[in-house]
CSV table of C-alpha atoms and ligand atoms in Angstrom, one decimal:
chain,number,residue,atom,x,y,z
A,26,MET,CA,37.8,98.6,27.3
A,27,GLN,CA,34.7,99.6,27.5
A,28,ILE,CA,33.8,98.4,23.9
A,29,GLY,CA,35.1,95.1,24.9
A,30,VAL,CA,33.0,95.2,28.5
A,31,GLU,CA,30.1,95.7,26.0
A,32,LYS,CA,30.6,93.7,23.7
A,33,LYS,CA,31.1,91.1,26.0
A,34,ARG,CA,27.7,91.5,27.9
A,35,SER,CA,26.3,91.2,24.3
A,36,GLU,CA,26.9,88.0,23.5
A,37,LYS,CA,26.3,86.2,26.5
A,38,MET,CA,22.8,88.4,26.2
A,39,GLY,CA,20.2,86.3,24.7
A,40,THR,CA,18.6,86.9,21.0
A,41,ILE,CA,15.4,87.9,22.8
A,42,GLN,CA,17.0,90.2,25.5
A,43,LYS,CA,19.8,91.6,22.6
A,44,THR,CA,17.3,92.8,20.5
A,45,VAL,CA,15.1,94.8,23.1
A,46,ARG,CA,18.2,96.7,23.2
A,47,GLU,CA,19.2,97.4,20.1
A,48,ILE,CA,15.4,98.5,19.7
A,49,LYS,CA,16.0,100.5,23.2
A,50,SER,CA,19.3,102.0,22.3
A,51,LEU,CA,18.0,102.4,19.1
A,52,LYS,CA,20.9,100.9,17.9
A,53,ILE,CA,18.1,99.7,15.6
A,54,GLN,CA,15.3,101.6,14.4
A,55,GLY,CA,13.3,103.2,12.3
A,56,ALA,CA,9.1,101.3,12.5
A,57,SER,CA,10.4,99.2,9.3
A,58,LYS,CA,13.5,98.3,10.7
A,59,ILE,CA,12.5,97.8,14.6
A,60,GLY,CA,9.4,95.6,13.1
A,61,GLU,CA,12.0,93.6,11.3
A,62,LYS,CA,14.1,93.0,14.4
A,63,ALA,CA,11.8,91.3,16.5
A,64,VAL,CA,10.3,88.9,13.8
A,65,GLU,CA,13.4,87.0,13.4
A,66,ALA,CA,14.8,87.2,16.2
A,67,LEU,CA,11.1,85.9,17.9
A,68,ALA,CA,11.9,83.0,15.5
A,69,LYS,CA,15.5,82.7,16.4
A,70,ALA,CA,13.7,82.3,20.0
A,71,GLY,CA,12.2,80.7,18.6
A,72,SER,CA,14.2,77.5,16.5
A,73,GLU,CA,16.7,77.4,19.7
A,74,SER,CA,13.6,76.5,22.3
A,75,SER,CA,14.4,74.0,24.4
A,76,ALA,CA,11.0,74.0,26.1
A,77,LYS,CA,9.4,70.3,25.1
A,78,THR,CA,5.5,70.5,25.2
A,79,ALA,CA,3.2,73.4,23.3
A,80,GLU,CA,2.3,74.5,26.3
A,81,GLU,CA,5.8,75.5,27.1
A,82,PHE,CA,6.7,76.9,24.3
A,83,ARG,CA,3.9,79.3,23.8
A,84,LYS,CA,4.5,80.8,27.5
A,85,GLU,CA,8.0,81.0,26.5
A,86,PHE,CA,7.0,83.1,22.8
A,87,LEU,CA,4.9,85.1,24.6
A,88,LYS,CA,6.6,86.3,28.0
A,89,ASN,CA,9.8,86.9,25.0
A,90,SER,CA,6.8,88.5,22.3
A,91,LYS,CA,5.7,91.1,25.8
A,92,LEU,CA,9.6,91.6,25.8
A,93,LEU,CA,9.9,93.4,22.1
A,94,PHE,CA,6.0,94.2,22.3
A,95,TYR,CA,6.6,97.2,24.8
A,96,ALA,CA,10.7,97.8,23.6
A,97,ARG,CA,8.7,101.4,22.1
A,98,PRO,CA,5.6,102.2,22.5
A,99,THR,CA,4.7,104.1,19.2
A,100,GLU,CA,4.8,101.5,17.1
A,101,PRO,CA,2.4,100.3,15.8
A,102,ALA,CA,4.1,98.4,12.9
A,103,LEU,CA,6.0,96.9,15.5
A,104,ARG,CA,2.7,95.2,17.9
A,105,ALA,CA,1.3,94.1,14.6
A,106,ALA,CA,4.0,91.7,14.0
A,107,ILE,CA,3.8,90.7,16.6
A,108,ARG,CA,0.6,89.9,16.2
A,109,ILE,CA,1.0,87.9,13.1
A,110,LEU,CA,3.7,85.2,14.3
A,111,ARG,CA,1.5,85.0,17.1
A,112,LYS,CA,-1.8,84.4,15.6
A,113,SER,CA,0.5,81.5,13.7
A,114,ILE,CA,0.9,79.3,16.7
A,115,SER,CA,-2.6,79.7,18.3
A,116,ARG,CA,-4.1,76.9,16.4
A,117,GLU,CA,-5.5,73.5,18.7
A,118,GLY,CA,-3.4,70.8,18.4
A,119,LEU,CA,0.0,71.8,17.1
A,120,SER,CA,3.7,70.7,18.6
A,121,ALA,CA,6.5,72.6,19.5
A,122,GLN,CA,8.1,70.7,16.9
A,123,GLU,CA,6.0,73.0,14.4
A,124,MET,CA,5.4,76.1,16.3
A,125,LYS,CA,9.1,76.2,15.6
A,126,THR,CA,8.7,75.7,11.8
A,127,ILE,CA,5.8,77.9,11.6
A,128,LEU,CA,6.7,80.7,13.1
A,129,ARG,CA,9.8,80.7,10.9
A,130,LYS,CA,8.1,80.4,7.9
A,131,THR,CA,5.5,82.8,9.4
A,132,ALA,CA,8.1,85.1,10.0
A,133,GLU,CA,10.6,84.7,6.0
A,134,ASN,CA,6.9,85.6,4.7
A,135,TYR,CA,6.9,89.1,6.6
A,136,GLU,CA,9.7,89.2,5.0
A,137,LYS,CA,8.4,88.5,1.0
A,138,GLU,CA,5.6,90.4,2.6
A,139,TRP,CA,7.3,93.8,3.4
A,140,GLN,CA,9.6,93.9,0.4
A,141,ASN,CA,6.8,93.2,-2.2
A,142,SER,CA,5.7,96.6,-0.2
A,143,LEU,CA,8.5,98.7,-0.1
A,144,GLU,CA,8.9,97.8,-4.2
A,145,LYS,CA,5.0,99.1,-4.5
A,146,ILE,CA,5.5,101.6,-2.4
A,147,LYS,CA,8.9,102.6,-4.3
A,148,GLU,CA,6.7,102.8,-7.5
A,149,TYR,CA,4.0,105.0,-6.7
A,150,GLY,CA,6.8,107.2,-5.1
A,151,ALA,CA,9.6,107.9,-7.2
A,152,GLU,CA,6.6,109.0,-9.4
A,153,LEU,CA,5.4,111.5,-8.3
A,154,ILE,CA,8.5,112.9,-8.2
A,155,GLU,CA,8.8,115.7,-10.5
A,156,PRO,CA,11.7,116.3,-13.2
A,157,GLY,CA,15.0,118.8,-10.8
A,158,SER,CA,13.0,118.2,-7.3
A,159,THR,CA,15.4,120.1,-4.0
A,160,ILE,CA,13.2,117.5,-0.9
A,161,LEU,CA,14.1,118.2,2.9
A,162,THR,CA,13.8,115.2,4.9
A,163,LEU,CA,14.2,114.0,8.6
A,164,CYS,CA,15.2,111.4,10.6
A,165,HIS,CA,15.4,108.1,8.5
A,166,SER,CA,13.3,106.0,7.2
A,167,THR,CA,14.4,102.8,5.1
A,168,LEU,CA,11.5,103.9,3.9
A,169,VAL,CA,12.2,107.5,2.2
A,170,VAL,CA,15.7,106.2,1.5
A,171,GLU,CA,13.8,103.5,-0.8
A,172,VAL,CA,12.4,106.4,-2.4
A,173,LEU,CA,14.9,109.0,-3.0
A,174,LYS,CA,16.7,106.4,-4.1
A,175,LYS,CA,14.6,105.0,-6.9
A,176,ALA,CA,13.5,108.4,-8.0
A,177,LYS,CA,17.3,110.5,-7.9
A,178,LYS,CA,17.5,110.8,-11.2
A,179,LYS,CA,14.8,113.2,-10.9
A,180,ILE,CA,16.2,114.6,-8.2
A,181,LYS,CA,18.2,117.6,-7.9
A,182,ALA,CA,19.6,118.3,-4.5
A,183,VAL,CA,18.4,116.7,-0.2
A,184,TYR,CA,18.1,119.3,2.2
A,185,CYS,CA,18.3,116.5,4.9
A,186,CYS,CA,17.7,117.7,9.2
A,187,GLU,CA,20.2,116.4,11.4
A,188,THR,CA,17.8,115.0,14.0
A,189,ARG,CA,18.7,115.9,16.9
A,190,PRO,CA,19.3,114.5,20.1
A,191,LEU,CA,20.7,111.4,18.5
A,192,TYR,CA,21.0,112.2,14.9
A,193,GLN,CA,19.5,110.3,12.6
A,194,GLY,CA,19.3,112.7,10.0
A,195,ARG,CA,23.3,112.0,8.9
A,196,ILE,CA,22.0,108.2,8.3
A,197,THR,CA,19.8,109.8,5.7
A,198,ALA,CA,22.4,111.4,4.2
A,199,LYS,CA,25.0,108.9,4.4
A,200,GLU,CA,22.8,106.6,2.3
A,201,LEU,CA,21.6,109.0,-0.1
A,202,SER,CA,25.1,110.9,-0.1
A,203,ASP,CA,26.9,106.9,-1.1
A,204,ALA,CA,23.6,106.5,-3.8
A,205,GLY,CA,25.1,108.8,-5.5
A,206,ILE,CA,21.8,112.0,-5.5
A,207,LYS,CA,23.5,115.6,-4.2
A,208,VAL,CA,23.0,116.2,-0.5
A,209,PHE,CA,23.3,118.0,2.9
A,210,LEU,CA,22.7,118.3,6.2
A,211,ILE,CA,21.6,121.9,8.2
A,212,ALA,CA,21.1,122.0,11.4
A,213,ASP,CA,17.3,121.2,12.1
A,214,ASN,CA,16.7,125.2,13.0
A,215,ALA,CA,16.9,125.5,9.4
A,216,ALA,CA,13.5,123.8,8.5
A,217,SER,CA,12.7,127.1,7.0
A,218,THR,CA,16.1,128.9,5.5
A,219,VAL,CA,16.1,125.6,3.2
A,220,LEU,CA,11.9,125.1,2.3
A,221,LYS,CA,11.8,128.1,-0.2
A,222,LYS,CA,14.4,126.3,-2.6
A,223,CYS,CA,12.2,122.4,-1.6
A,224,ASP,CA,9.1,121.5,-3.8
A,225,TYR,CA,8.9,118.1,-1.2
A,226,PHE,CA,9.2,117.6,2.8
A,227,PHE,CA,9.2,113.4,2.6
A,228,THR,CA,8.9,112.4,6.3
A,229,GLY,CA,8.4,108.1,7.8
A,230,ALA,CA,5.7,107.6,9.9
A,231,ASP,CA,6.0,105.6,13.3
A,232,ALA,CA,2.0,105.1,13.5
A,233,PHE,CA,-1.0,106.3,10.9
A,234,LEU,CA,-4.2,107.3,13.6
A,235,ALA,CA,-7.4,106.3,12.4
A,236,ASP,CA,-7.6,109.9,12.2
A,237,GLY,CA,-5.3,110.6,9.3
A,238,ASP,CA,-3.1,111.9,11.7
A,239,VAL,CA,1.1,110.8,11.2
A,240,ILE,CA,3.2,110.1,14.3
A,241,ASN,CA,6.6,110.5,13.2
A,242,LYS,CA,9.6,111.4,14.8
A,243,ILE,CA,9.5,115.2,16.7
A,244,GLY,CA,10.2,118.3,14.5
A,245,THR,CA,7.9,116.1,12.2
A,246,LYS,CA,5.2,118.6,13.0
A,247,GLN,CA,6.7,122.0,12.9
A,248,ILE,CA,8.0,121.5,9.4
A,249,SER,CA,4.9,120.5,7.8
A,250,LEU,CA,3.2,123.8,9.3
A,251,LEU,CA,6.4,126.0,7.4
A,252,CYS,CA,6.0,123.9,4.5
A,253,LYS,CA,2.2,125.5,4.1
A,254,ASN,CA,3.6,128.7,4.6
A,255,TYR,CA,5.5,127.7,1.1
A,256,SER,CA,3.3,125.6,-0.8
A,257,THR,CA,5.6,122.9,0.4
A,258,LYS,CA,3.5,119.4,-0.2
A,259,HIS,CA,4.2,116.6,2.5
A,260,TYR,CA,4.5,113.5,1.6
A,261,VAL,CA,4.5,109.8,4.4
A,262,VAL,CA,5.9,106.9,3.4
A,263,CYS,CA,4.7,104.3,5.4
A,264,THR,CA,3.5,100.4,5.2
A,265,THR,CA,-0.4,100.4,6.2
A,266,ASN,CA,1.1,98.0,9.0
A,267,LYS,CA,1.4,101.5,10.5
A,268,PHE,CA,-2.4,102.1,11.0
A,269,GLU,CA,-3.5,102.0,15.1
A,270,PRO,CA,-6.4,99.8,14.7
A,271,ALA,CA,-7.6,100.9,18.4
A,272,SER,CA,-6.6,104.3,17.5
A,273,PHE,CA,-10.5,104.3,15.7
A,274,PHE,CA,-11.7,103.1,19.0
A,275,GLY,CA,-10.5,105.4,21.5
A,276,LYS,CA,-7.3,104.6,22.2
A,277,ASP,CA,-4.7,107.2,22.4
A,278,GLU,CA,-1.4,106.5,20.6
A,279,PRO,CA,0.8,107.3,23.7
A,280,ILE,CA,4.4,109.3,22.7
A,281,GLU,CA,7.4,107.5,23.2
A,282,GLU,CA,9.4,109.7,26.3
A,283,ARG,CA,13.4,109.4,26.1
A,284,ASN,CA,15.9,110.2,28.2
A,285,PRO,CA,16.8,113.5,28.7
A,286,LYS,CA,20.0,113.1,29.4
A,287,GLU,CA,20.2,112.0,24.9
A,288,VAL,CA,19.3,116.2,24.4
A,289,TRP,CA,22.1,116.8,27.6
A,290,GLU,CA,23.6,114.8,29.8
A,291,LYS,CA,25.4,116.8,32.5
A,292,ALA,CA,21.8,119.4,33.0
A,293,PRO,CA,22.3,121.4,36.2
A,294,LYS,CA,19.1,119.8,38.3
A,295,LYS,CA,17.2,122.3,38.1
A,296,ILE,CA,16.7,122.0,35.1
A,297,LYS,CA,14.2,119.7,33.7
A,298,VAL,CA,14.7,118.7,30.2
A,299,LEU,CA,11.5,117.4,28.3
A,300,ASN,CA,12.7,114.1,25.3
A,301,HIS,CA,10.2,113.5,23.4
A,302,ALA,CA,10.3,111.4,20.7
A,303,PHE,CA,8.1,111.7,18.7
A,304,ASP,CA,4.8,113.9,17.7
A,305,ARG,CA,2.1,113.8,15.8
A,306,THR,CA,0.7,116.2,12.3
A,307,ASP,CA,-2.7,116.6,11.5
A,308,SER,CA,-3.6,115.1,8.8
A,309,GLN,CA,-4.2,118.3,7.0
A,310,LEU,CA,-0.7,119.0,6.6
A,311,ILE,CA,-0.3,116.0,5.1
A,312,GLU,CA,-0.9,116.5,1.2
A,313,GLY,CA,-1.4,111.7,0.3
A,314,ILE,CA,0.4,109.1,2.4
A,315,VAL,CA,2.3,106.4,0.0
A,316,CYS,CA,2.0,103.2,0.9
A,317,GLU,CA,1.9,100.1,-0.8
A,318,LEU,CA,-1.9,100.5,-2.4
A,319,GLY,CA,-1.5,103.4,-3.7
A,320,ILE,CA,-1.2,106.8,-2.8
A,321,PHE,CA,-4.3,108.7,-0.7
A,322,PRO,CA,-5.3,111.8,1.2
A,323,PRO,CA,-4.5,110.9,5.6
A,324,GLU,CA,-8.8,110.3,5.9
A,325,ALA,CA,-9.5,108.8,3.0
A,326,LEU,CA,-6.8,105.6,3.6
A,327,ALA,CA,-7.4,105.5,7.4
A,328,SER,CA,-11.3,104.5,5.6
A,329,LYS,CA,-10.0,102.1,3.1
A,330,LEU,CA,-8.0,100.5,6.1
A,331,TYR,CA,-11.0,100.5,8.2
A,332,ASP,CA,-13.2,99.3,5.5
A,333,LYS,CA,-10.4,97.0,4.8
A,334,LEU,CA,-10.1,95.7,8.1
A,335,LYS,CA,-14.0,95.2,9.3
A,336,LEU,CA,-12.9,95.1,12.8
A,337,GLU,CA,-15.6,95.4,14.1
A,338,ASP,CA,-16.5,92.1,15.9
A,339,SER,CA,-12.8,91.9,17.4
A,340,HIS,CA,-11.2,95.9,17.5
A,341,GLU,CA,-10.5,94.7,21.4
A,342,ASP,CA,-7.8,91.9,20.6
A,343,PHE,CA,-5.6,94.9,19.0
A,344,LEU,CA,-6.1,96.4,22.8
A,345,HIS,CA,-3.6,94.2,24.2
A,346,LEU,CA,-1.6,91.1,23.1
A,347,GLU,CA,-2.2,89.0,26.0
A,348,LYS,CA,-5.6,88.0,25.1
B,27,RUB,C1,12.9,107.1,12.9
B,27,RUB,C2,11.8,107.6,12.7
B,27,RUB,C3,11.5,107.5,11.3
B,27,RUB,C4,9.8,106.1,11.4
B,27,RUB,C5,10.6,105.7,9.7
B,27,RUB,O1,12.5,107.2,14.6
B,27,RUB,O2,10.9,109.1,13.3
B,27,RUB,O3,10.3,108.1,10.6
B,27,RUB,O4,9.9,105.6,11.5
B,27,RUB,O5,10.4,104.8,9.8
B,27,RUB,P1,13.8,106.9,15.2
B,27,RUB,P2,10.9,103.5,8.7
B,27,RUB,O6,14.6,106.6,15.3
B,27,RUB,O7,13.8,107.5,17.0
B,27,RUB,O8,13.4,104.8,15.7
B,27,RUB,O9,10.5,103.8,6.6
B,27,RUB,O10,12.5,103.0,8.5
B,27,RUB,O11,9.9,102.5,8.5
């Protein structure tokens, strides 16, 4: 009954509202999927728009993109994707119809570029894994899963932390096991018990910052710290669009705090339950970042990206969507 009501409600919802809702509830999770689905939704909403003038179309686009932009606060890739779409329709003199076409093409191009990056990341990542390796992972990262699938023949086993409170580690375990990799699912607090058997700790990233630090699912940092103890190498797999340019100008990346009920649904009132979605791992703890440009020490990659983006003159643009 409840499911039927939910289904009807979501059928009634517009593309943007539905996508925002799915991102917030983590039905769509992982930075890459969040970016991809937001781009798809904006292009679809654009194509369905009844706006007659360019001004109306842009206004509608801005309203929609703001809803998505703030759907999850720790997601530079989502923000970067939205900026790409916004820029694509910013030229003076475009008609609403032309903007629809441009948005669709930009969205297709975004997907193509992401696929190209993924192919490169799979090559670099699979190449670095030594034959007979055992690997520890946390949460669910599409990029990590794809690298491990590519390196399948060299992998002895993968330990997946279940990743409380929402258990995204189960998604990873299932995808790897379906791909024919030997998988062990462990409780998060068993990480140190298995770590001595692990050659690598592979994680994804939600944000990559100017000082080379990485923000990823809560629990990443504590395992990364433990890795030093067991000489396990922590590699982060991430596309460079997770780099947050504003971090060069002193803007701190916020850490999302989620509903405490995800941790303890009926906690006694006197207990304040905290539910941080992510944590920040020190660049010093990370062996390397595997991205579409190659594999780099975190700080070296941050300065490479800084040069690439030539930020000095346009940094304000990264701070606000409205600009
Ligand atoms: C997911 C998570 C992933 C990164 C990278 O957290 O921390 O490691 O988002 O994912 P959540 P990808 O489940 O809260 O979204 O490699 O797919 O971009």
